[in-house]
mmCIF file of N, CA and C in Angstrom:
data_model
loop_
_atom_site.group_PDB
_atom_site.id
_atom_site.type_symbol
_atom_site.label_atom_id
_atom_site.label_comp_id
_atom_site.label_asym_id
_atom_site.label_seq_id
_atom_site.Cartn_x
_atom_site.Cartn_y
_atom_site.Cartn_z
ATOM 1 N N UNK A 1 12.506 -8.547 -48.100
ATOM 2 C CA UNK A 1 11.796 -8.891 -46.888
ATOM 3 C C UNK A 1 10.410 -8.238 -46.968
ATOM 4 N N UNK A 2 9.417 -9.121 -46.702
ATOM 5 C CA UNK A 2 8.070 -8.405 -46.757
ATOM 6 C C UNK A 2 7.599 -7.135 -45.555
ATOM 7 N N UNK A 3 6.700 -7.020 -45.579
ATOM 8 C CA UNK A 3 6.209 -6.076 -44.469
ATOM 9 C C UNK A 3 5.778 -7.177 -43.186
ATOM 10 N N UNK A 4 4.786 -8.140 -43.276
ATOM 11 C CA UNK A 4 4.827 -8.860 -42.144
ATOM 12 C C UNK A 4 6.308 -9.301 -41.541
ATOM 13 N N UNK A 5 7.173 -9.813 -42.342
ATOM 14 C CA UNK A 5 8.136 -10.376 -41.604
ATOM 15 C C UNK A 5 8.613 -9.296 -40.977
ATOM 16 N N UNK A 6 8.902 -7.738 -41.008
ATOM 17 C CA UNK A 6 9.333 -6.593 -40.564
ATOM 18 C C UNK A 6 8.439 -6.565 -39.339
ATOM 19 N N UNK A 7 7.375 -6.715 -39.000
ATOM 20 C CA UNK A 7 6.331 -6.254 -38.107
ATOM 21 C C UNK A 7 6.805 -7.421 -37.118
ATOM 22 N N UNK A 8 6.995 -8.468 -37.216
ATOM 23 C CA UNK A 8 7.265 -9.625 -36.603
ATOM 24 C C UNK A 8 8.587 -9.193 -35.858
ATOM 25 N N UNK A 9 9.611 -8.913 -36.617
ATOM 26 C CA UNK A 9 10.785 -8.546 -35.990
ATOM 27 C C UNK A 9 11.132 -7.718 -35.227
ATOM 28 N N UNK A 10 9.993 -6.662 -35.462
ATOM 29 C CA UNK A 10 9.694 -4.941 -34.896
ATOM 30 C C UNK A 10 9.009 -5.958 -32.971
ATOM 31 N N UNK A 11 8.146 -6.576 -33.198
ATOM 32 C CA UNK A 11 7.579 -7.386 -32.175
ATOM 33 C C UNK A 11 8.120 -8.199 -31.344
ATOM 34 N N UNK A 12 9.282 -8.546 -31.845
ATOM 35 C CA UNK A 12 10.216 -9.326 -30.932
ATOM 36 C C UNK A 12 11.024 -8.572 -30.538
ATOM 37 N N UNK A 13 11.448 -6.990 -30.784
ATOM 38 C CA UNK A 13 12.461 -6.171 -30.760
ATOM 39 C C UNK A 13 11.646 -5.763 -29.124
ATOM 40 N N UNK A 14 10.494 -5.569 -29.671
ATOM 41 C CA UNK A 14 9.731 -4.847 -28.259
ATOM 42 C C UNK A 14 9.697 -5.887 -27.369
ATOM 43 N N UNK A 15 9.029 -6.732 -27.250
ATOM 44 C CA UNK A 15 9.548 -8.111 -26.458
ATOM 45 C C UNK A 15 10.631 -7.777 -26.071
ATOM 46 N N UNK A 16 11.635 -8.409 -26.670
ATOM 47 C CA UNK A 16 12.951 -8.524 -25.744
ATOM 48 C C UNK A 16 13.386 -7.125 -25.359
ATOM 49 N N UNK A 17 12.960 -5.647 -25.651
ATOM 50 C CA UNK A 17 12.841 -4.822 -24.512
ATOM 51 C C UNK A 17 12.128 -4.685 -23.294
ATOM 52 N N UNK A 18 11.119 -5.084 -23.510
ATOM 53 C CA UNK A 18 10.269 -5.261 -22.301
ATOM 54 C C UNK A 18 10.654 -6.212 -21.599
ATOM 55 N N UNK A 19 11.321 -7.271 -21.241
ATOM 56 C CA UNK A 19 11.787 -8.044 -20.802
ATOM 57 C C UNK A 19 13.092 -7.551 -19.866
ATOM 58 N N UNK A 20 13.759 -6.464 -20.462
ATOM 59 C CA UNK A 20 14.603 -5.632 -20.131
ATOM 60 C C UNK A 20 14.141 -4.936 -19.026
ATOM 61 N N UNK A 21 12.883 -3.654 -19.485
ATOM 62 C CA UNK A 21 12.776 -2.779 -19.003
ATOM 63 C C UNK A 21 11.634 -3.121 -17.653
ATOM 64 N N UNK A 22 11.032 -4.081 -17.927
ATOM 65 C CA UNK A 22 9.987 -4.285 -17.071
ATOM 66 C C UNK A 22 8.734 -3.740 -16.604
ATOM 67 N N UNK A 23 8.565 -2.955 -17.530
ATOM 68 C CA UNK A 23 6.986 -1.586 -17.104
ATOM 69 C C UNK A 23 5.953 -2.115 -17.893
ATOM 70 N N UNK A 24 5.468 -2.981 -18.711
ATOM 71 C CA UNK A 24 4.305 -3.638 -19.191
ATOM 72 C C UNK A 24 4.321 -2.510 -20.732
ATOM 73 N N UNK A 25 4.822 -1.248 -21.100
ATOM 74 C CA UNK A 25 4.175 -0.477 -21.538
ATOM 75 C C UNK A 25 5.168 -0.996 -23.178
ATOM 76 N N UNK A 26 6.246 -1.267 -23.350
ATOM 77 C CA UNK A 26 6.732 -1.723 -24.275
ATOM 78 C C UNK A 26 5.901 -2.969 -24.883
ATOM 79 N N UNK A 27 5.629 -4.078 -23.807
ATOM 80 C CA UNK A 27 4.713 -4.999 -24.207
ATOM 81 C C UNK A 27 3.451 -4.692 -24.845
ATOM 82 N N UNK A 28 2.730 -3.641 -24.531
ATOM 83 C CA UNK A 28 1.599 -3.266 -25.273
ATOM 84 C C UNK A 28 1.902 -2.668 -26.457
ATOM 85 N N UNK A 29 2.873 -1.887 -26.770
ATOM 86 C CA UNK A 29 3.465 -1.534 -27.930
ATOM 87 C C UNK A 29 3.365 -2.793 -28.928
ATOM 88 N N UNK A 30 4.141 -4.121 -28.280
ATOM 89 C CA UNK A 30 4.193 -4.661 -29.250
ATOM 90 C C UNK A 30 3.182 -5.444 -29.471
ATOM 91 N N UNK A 31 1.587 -5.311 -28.459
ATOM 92 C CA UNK A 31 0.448 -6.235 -28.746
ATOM 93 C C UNK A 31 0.437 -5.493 -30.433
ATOM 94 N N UNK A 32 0.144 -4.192 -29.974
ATOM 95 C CA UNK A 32 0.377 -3.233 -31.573
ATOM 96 C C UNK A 32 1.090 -3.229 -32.973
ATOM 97 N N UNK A 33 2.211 -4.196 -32.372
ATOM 98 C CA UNK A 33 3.352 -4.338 -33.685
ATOM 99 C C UNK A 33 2.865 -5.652 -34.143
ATOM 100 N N UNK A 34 1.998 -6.453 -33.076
ATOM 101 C CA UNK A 34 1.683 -7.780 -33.706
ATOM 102 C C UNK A 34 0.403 -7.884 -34.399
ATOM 103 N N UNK A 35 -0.472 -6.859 -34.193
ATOM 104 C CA UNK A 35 -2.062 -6.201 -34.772
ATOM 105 C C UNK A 35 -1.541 -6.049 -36.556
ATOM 106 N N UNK A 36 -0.093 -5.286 -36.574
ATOM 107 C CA UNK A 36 -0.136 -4.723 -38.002
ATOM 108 C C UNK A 36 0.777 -6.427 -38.573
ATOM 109 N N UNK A 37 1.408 -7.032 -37.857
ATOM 110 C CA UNK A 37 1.858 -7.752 -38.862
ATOM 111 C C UNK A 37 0.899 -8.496 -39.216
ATOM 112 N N UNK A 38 -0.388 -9.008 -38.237
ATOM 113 C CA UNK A 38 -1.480 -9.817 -38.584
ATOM 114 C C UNK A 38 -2.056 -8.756 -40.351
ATOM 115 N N UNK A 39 -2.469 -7.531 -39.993
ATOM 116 C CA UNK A 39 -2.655 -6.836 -41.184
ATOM 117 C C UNK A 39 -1.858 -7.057 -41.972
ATOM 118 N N UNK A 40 -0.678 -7.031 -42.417
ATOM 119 C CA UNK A 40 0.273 -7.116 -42.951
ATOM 120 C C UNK A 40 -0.512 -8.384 -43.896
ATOM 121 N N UNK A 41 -0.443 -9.482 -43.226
ATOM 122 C CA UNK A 41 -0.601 -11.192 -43.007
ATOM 123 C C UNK A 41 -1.990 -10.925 -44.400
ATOM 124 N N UNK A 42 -3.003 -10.170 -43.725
ATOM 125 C CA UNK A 42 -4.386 -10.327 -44.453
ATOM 126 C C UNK A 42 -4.085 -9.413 -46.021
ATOM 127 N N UNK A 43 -2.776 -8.671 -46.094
ATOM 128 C CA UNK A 43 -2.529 -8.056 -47.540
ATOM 129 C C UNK A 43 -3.029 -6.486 -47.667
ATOM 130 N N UNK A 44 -2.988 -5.961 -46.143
ATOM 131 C CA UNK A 44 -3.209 -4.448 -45.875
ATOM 132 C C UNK A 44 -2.565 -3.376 -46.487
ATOM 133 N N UNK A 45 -2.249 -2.446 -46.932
ATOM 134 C CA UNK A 45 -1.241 -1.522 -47.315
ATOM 135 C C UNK A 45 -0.447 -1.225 -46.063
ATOM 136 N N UNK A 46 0.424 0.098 -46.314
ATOM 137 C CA UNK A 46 1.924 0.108 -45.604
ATOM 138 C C UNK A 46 0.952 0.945 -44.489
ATOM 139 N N UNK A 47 -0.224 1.681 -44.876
ATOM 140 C CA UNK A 47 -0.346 2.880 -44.399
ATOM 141 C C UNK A 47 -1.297 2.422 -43.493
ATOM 142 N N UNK A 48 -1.944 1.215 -43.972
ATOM 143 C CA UNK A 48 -3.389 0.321 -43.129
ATOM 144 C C UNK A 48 -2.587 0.283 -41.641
ATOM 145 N N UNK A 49 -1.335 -1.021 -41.873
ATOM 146 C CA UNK A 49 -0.370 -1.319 -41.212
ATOM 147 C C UNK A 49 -0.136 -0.784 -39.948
ATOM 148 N N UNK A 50 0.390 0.882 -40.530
ATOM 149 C CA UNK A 50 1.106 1.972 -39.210
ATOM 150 C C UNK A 50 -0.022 2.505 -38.679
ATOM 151 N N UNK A 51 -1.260 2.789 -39.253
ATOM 152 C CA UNK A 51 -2.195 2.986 -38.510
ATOM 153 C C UNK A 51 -2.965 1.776 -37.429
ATOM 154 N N UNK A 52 -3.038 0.494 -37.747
ATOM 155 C CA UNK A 52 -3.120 -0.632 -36.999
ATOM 156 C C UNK A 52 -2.383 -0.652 -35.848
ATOM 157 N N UNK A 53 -0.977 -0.459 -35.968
ATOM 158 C CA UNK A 53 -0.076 -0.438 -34.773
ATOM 159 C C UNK A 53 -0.290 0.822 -34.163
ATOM 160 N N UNK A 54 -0.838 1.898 -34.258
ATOM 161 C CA UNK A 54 -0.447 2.740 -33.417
ATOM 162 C C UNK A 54 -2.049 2.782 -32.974
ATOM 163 N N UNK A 55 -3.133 2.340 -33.277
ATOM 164 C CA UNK A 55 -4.756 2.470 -32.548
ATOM 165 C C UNK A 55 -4.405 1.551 -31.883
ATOM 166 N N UNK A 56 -3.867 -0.121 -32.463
ATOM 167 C CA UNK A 56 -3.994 -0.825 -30.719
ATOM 168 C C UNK A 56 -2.883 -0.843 -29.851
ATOM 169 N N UNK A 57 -1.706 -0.583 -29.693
ATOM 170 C CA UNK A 57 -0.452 -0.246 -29.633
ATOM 171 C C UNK A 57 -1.054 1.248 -28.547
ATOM 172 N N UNK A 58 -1.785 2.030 -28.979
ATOM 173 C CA UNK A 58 -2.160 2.870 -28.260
ATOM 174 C C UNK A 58 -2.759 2.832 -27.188
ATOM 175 N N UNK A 59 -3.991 2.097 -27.790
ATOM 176 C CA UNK A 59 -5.270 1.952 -27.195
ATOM 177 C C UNK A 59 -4.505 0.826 -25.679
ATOM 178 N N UNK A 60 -3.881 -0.225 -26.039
ATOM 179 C CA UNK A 60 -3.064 -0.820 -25.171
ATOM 180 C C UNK A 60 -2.432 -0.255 -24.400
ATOM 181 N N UNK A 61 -1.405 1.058 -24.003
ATOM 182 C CA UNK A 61 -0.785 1.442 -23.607
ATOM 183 C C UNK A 61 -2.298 2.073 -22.613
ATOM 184 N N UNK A 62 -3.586 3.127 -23.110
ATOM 185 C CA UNK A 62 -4.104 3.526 -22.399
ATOM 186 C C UNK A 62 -5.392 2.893 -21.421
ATOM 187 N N UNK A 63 -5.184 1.471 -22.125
ATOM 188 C CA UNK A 63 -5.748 0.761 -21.002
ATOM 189 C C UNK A 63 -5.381 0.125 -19.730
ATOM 190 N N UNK A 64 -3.860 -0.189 -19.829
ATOM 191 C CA UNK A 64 -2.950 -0.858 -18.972
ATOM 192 C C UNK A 64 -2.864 0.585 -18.148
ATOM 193 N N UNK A 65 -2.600 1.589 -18.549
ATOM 194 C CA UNK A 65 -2.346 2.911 -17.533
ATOM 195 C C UNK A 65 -3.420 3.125 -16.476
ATOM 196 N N UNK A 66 -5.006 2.939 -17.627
ATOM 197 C CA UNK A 66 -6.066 3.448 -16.645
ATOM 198 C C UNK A 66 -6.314 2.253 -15.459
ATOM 199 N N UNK A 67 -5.819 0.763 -15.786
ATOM 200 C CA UNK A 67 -5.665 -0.695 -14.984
ATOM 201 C C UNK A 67 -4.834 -0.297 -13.290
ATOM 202 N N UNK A 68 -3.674 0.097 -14.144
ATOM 203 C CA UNK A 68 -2.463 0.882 -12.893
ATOM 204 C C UNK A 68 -3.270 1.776 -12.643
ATOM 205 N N UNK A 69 -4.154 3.410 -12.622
ATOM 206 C CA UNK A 69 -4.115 3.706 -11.800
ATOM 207 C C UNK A 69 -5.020 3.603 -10.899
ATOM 208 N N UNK A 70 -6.279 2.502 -11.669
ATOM 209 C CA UNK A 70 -7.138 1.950 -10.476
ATOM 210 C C UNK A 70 -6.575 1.296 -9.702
ATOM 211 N N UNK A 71 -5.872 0.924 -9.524
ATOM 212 C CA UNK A 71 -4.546 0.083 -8.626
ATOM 213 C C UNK A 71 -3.905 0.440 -7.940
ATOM 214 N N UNK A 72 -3.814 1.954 -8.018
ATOM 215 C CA UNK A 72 -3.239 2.746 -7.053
ATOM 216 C C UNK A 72 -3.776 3.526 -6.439
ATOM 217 N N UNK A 73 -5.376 3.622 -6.836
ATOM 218 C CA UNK A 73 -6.739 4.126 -5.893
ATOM 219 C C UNK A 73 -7.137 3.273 -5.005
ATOM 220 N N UNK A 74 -7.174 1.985 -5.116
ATOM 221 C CA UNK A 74 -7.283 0.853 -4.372
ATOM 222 C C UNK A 74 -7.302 1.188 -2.290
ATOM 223 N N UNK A 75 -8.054 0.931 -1.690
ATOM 224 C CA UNK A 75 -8.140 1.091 -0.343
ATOM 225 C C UNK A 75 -7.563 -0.023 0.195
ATOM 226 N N UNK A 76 -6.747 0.582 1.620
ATOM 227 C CA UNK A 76 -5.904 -0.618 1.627
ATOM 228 C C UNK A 76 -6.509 -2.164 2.463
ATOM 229 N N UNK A 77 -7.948 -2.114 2.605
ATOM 230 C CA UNK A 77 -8.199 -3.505 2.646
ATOM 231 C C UNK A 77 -8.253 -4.276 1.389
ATOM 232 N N UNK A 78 -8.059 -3.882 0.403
ATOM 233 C CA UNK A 78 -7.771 -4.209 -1.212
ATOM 234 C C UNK A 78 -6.383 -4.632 -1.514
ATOM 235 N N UNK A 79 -5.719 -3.824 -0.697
ATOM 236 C CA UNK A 79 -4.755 -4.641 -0.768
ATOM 237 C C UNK A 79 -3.520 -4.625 -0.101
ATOM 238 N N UNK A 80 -4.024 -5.526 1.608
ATOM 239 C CA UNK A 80 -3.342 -5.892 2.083
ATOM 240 C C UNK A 80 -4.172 -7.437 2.297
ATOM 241 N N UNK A 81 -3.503 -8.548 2.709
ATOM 242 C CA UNK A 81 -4.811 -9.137 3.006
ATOM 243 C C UNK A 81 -4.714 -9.437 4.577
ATOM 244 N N UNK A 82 -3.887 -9.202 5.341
ATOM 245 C CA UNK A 82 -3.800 -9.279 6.474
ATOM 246 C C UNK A 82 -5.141 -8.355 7.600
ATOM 247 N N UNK A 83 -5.676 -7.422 6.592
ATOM 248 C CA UNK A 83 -6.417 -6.405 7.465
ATOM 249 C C UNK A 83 -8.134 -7.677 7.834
ATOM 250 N N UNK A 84 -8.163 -7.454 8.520
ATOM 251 C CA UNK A 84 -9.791 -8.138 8.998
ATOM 252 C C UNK A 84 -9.316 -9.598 9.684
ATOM 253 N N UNK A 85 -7.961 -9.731 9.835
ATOM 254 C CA UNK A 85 -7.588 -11.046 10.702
ATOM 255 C C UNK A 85 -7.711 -11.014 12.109
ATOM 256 N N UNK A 86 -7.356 -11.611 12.835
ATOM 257 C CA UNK A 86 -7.717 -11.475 14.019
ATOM 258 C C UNK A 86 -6.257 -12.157 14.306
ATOM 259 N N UNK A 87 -6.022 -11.370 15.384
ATOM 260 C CA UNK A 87 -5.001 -11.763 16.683
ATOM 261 C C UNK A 87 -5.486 -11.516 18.302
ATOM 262 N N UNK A 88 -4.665 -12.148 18.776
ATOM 263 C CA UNK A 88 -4.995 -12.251 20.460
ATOM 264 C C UNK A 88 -3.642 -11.277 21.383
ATOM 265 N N UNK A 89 -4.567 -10.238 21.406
ATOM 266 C CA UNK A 89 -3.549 -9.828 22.781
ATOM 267 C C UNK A 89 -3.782 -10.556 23.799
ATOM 268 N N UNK A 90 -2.504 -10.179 24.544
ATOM 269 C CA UNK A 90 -2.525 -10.875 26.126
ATOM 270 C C UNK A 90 -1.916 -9.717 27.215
ATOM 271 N N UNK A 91 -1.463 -8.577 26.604
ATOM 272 C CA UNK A 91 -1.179 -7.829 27.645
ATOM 273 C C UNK A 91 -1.159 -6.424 26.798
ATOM 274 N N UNK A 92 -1.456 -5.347 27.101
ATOM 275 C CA UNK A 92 -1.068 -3.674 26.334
ATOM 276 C C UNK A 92 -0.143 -3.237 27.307
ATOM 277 N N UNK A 93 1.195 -2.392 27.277
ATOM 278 C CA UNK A 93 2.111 -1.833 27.961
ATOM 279 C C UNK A 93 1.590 -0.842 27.665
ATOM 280 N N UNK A 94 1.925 0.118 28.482
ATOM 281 C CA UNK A 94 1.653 1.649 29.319
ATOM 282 C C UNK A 94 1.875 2.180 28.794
ATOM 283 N N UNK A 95 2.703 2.319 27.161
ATOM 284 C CA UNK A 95 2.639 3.470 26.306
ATOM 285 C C UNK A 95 1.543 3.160 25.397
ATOM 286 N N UNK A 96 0.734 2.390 25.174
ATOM 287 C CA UNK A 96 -0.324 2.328 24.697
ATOM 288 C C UNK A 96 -0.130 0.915 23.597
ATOM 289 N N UNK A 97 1.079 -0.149 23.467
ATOM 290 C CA UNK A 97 1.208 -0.608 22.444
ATOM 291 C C UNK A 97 1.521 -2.353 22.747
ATOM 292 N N UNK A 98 1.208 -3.237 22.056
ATOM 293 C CA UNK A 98 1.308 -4.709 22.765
ATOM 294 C C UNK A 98 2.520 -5.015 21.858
ATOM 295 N N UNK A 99 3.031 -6.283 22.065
ATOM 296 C CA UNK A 99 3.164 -7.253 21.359
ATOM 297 C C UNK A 99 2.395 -8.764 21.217
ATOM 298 N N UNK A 100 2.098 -8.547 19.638
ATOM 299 C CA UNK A 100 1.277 -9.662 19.321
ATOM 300 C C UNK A 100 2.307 -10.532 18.251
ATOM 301 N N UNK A 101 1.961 -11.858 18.673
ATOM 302 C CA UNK A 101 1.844 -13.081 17.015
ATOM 303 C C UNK A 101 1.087 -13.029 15.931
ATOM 304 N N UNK A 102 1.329 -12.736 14.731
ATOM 305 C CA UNK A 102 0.449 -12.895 13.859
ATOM 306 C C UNK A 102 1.354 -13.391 12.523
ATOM 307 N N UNK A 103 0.805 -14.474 11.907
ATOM 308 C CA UNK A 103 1.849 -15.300 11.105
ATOM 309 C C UNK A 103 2.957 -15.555 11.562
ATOM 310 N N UNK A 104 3.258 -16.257 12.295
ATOM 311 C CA UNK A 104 4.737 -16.343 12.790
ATOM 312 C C UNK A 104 5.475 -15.473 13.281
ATOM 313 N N UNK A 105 5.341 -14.171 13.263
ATOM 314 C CA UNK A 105 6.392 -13.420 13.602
ATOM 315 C C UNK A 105 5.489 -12.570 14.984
ATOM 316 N N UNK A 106 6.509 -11.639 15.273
ATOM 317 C CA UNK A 106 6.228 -10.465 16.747
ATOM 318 C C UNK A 106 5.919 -9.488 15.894
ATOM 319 N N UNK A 107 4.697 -8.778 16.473
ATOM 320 C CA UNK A 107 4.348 -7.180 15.876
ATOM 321 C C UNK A 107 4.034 -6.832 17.079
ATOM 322 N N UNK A 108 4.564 -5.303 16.533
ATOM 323 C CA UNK A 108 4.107 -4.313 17.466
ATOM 324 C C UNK A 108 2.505 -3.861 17.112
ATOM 325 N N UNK A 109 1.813 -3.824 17.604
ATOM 326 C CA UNK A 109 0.116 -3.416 17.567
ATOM 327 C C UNK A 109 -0.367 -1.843 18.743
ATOM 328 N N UNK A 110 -1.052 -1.410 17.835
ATOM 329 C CA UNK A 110 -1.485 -0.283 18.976
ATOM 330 C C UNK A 110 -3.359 -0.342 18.712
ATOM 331 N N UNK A 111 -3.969 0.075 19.295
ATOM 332 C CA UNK A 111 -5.196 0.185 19.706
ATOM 333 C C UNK A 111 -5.868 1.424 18.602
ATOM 334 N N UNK A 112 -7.054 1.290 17.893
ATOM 335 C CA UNK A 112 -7.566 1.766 16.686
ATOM 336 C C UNK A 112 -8.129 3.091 17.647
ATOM 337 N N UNK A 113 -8.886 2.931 18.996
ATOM 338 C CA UNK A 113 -10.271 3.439 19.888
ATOM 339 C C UNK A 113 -9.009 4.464 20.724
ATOM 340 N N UNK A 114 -9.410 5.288 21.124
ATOM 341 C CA UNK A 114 -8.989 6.289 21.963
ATOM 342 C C UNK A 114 -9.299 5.551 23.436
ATOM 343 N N UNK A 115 -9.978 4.597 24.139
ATOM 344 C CA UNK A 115 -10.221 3.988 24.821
ATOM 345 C C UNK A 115 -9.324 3.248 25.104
ATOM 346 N N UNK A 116 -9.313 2.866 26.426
ATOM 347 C CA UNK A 116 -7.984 2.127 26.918
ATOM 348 C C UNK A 116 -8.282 0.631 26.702
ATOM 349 N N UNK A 117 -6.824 0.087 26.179
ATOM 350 C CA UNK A 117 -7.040 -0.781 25.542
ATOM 351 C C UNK A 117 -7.079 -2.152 26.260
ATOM 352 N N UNK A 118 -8.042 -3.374 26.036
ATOM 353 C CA UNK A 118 -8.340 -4.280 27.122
ATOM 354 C C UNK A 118 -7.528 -5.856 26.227
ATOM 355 N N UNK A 119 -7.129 -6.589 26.900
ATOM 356 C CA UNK A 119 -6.608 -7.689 26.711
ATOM 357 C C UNK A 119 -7.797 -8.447 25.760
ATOM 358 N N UNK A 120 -7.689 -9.800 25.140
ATOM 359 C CA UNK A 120 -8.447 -9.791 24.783
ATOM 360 C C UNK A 120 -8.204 -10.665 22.917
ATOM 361 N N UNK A 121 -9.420 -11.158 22.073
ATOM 362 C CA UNK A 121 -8.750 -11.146 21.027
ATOM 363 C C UNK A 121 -9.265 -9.810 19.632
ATOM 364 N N UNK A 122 -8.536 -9.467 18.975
ATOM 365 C CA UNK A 122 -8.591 -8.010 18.377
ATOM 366 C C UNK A 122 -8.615 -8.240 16.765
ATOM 367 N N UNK A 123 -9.411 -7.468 16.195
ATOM 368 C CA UNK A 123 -9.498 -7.957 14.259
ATOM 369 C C UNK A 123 -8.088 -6.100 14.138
ATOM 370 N N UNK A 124 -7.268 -6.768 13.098
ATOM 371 C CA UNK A 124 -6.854 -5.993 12.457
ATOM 372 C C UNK A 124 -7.230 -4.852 11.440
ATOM 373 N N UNK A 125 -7.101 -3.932 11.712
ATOM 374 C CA UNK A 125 -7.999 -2.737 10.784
ATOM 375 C C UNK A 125 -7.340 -1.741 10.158
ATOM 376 N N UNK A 126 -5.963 -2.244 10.063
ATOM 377 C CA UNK A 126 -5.265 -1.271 9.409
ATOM 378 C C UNK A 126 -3.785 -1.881 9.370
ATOM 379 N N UNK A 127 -2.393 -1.414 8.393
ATOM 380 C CA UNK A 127 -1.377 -1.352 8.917
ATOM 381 C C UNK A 127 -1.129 -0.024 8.784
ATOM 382 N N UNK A 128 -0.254 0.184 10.156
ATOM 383 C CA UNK A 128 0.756 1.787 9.684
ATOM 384 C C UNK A 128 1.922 1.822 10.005
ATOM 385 N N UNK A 129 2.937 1.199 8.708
ATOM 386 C CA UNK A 129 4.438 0.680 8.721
ATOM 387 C C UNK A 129 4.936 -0.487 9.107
ATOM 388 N N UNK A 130 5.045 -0.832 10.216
ATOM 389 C CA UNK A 130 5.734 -2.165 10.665
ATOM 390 C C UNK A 130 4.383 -2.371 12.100
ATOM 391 N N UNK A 131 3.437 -1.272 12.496
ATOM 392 C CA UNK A 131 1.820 -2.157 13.122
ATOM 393 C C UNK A 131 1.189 -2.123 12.869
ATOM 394 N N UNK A 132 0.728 -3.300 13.796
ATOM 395 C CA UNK A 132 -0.988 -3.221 13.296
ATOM 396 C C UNK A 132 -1.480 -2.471 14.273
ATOM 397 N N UNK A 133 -3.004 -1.806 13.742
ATOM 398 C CA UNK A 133 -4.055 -1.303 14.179
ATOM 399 C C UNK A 133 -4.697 -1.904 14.756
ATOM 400 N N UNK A 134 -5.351 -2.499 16.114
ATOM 401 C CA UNK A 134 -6.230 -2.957 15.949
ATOM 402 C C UNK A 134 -7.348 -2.949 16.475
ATOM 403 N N UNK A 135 -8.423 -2.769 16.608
ATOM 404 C CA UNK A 135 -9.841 -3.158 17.336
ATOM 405 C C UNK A 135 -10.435 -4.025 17.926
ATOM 406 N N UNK A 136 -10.866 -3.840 18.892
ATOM 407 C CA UNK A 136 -11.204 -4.885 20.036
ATOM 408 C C UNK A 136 -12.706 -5.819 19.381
ATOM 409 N N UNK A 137 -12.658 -6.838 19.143
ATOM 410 C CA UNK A 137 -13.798 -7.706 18.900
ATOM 411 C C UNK A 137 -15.097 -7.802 20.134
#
């Protein structure tokens, strides 16, 4: 068996783990296992090869990480997309909190302003858990 066909098999091994495991990070492994069988392919040595797989195989793993953790710096008008919508109150109850429609369903909403809150229609400016935030337009 040659060395490409090994690199190929090594590549489907990671594949069908990643498929398993589900974290993206096996998959970049094997962008890496598929870098050296291409080397392999062009008539590289053994040593070209393992060094091929492990710079992009690497380099893959530390780009997808630095991807995730801009992704998890992200502010959450980034990513929710509900924030900057607008709903219509029609009444605030006396503990400070309405019920509004927004997409089909009932939310509970409370008021963003320390100011008492006026009927009215309101842009969303936040969630916190199961309400919305919202601000008077």
């Amino acid at each position: 068996m040659n060395d490409s066909t090994v690199w190929w098999l090594v590549t489907g091994v990671l594949v069908a783990a990643e498929l398993m495991s589900g974290t993206f990070y096996l998959l970049m492994l094997a962008i890496g296992a598929l870098a050296a069988a291409l080397a392999a392919h062009l008539g590289a040595g053994l040593t070209t090869q393992l060094v091929t797989a492990a710079v992009v195989g690497g380099l893959a793993v530390v780009l997808w990480r630095q991807k995730s953790l801009r992704r998890e710096t992200q502010g959450p008008t980034e990513l929710h997309l509900d924030i900057g919508e607008t709903v219509q109150v029609n009444t605030w109850d006396a503990d400070g909190t309405a019920q509004v429609k927004h997409r089909g369903a009932n939310w509970t909403a409370v008021c963003s302003s320390s100011t008492t809150p006026a009927p009215g229609p309101h842009r969303i400016q936040a969630i916190q858990g199961s309400r919305l935030v919202l601000e008077k337009i």
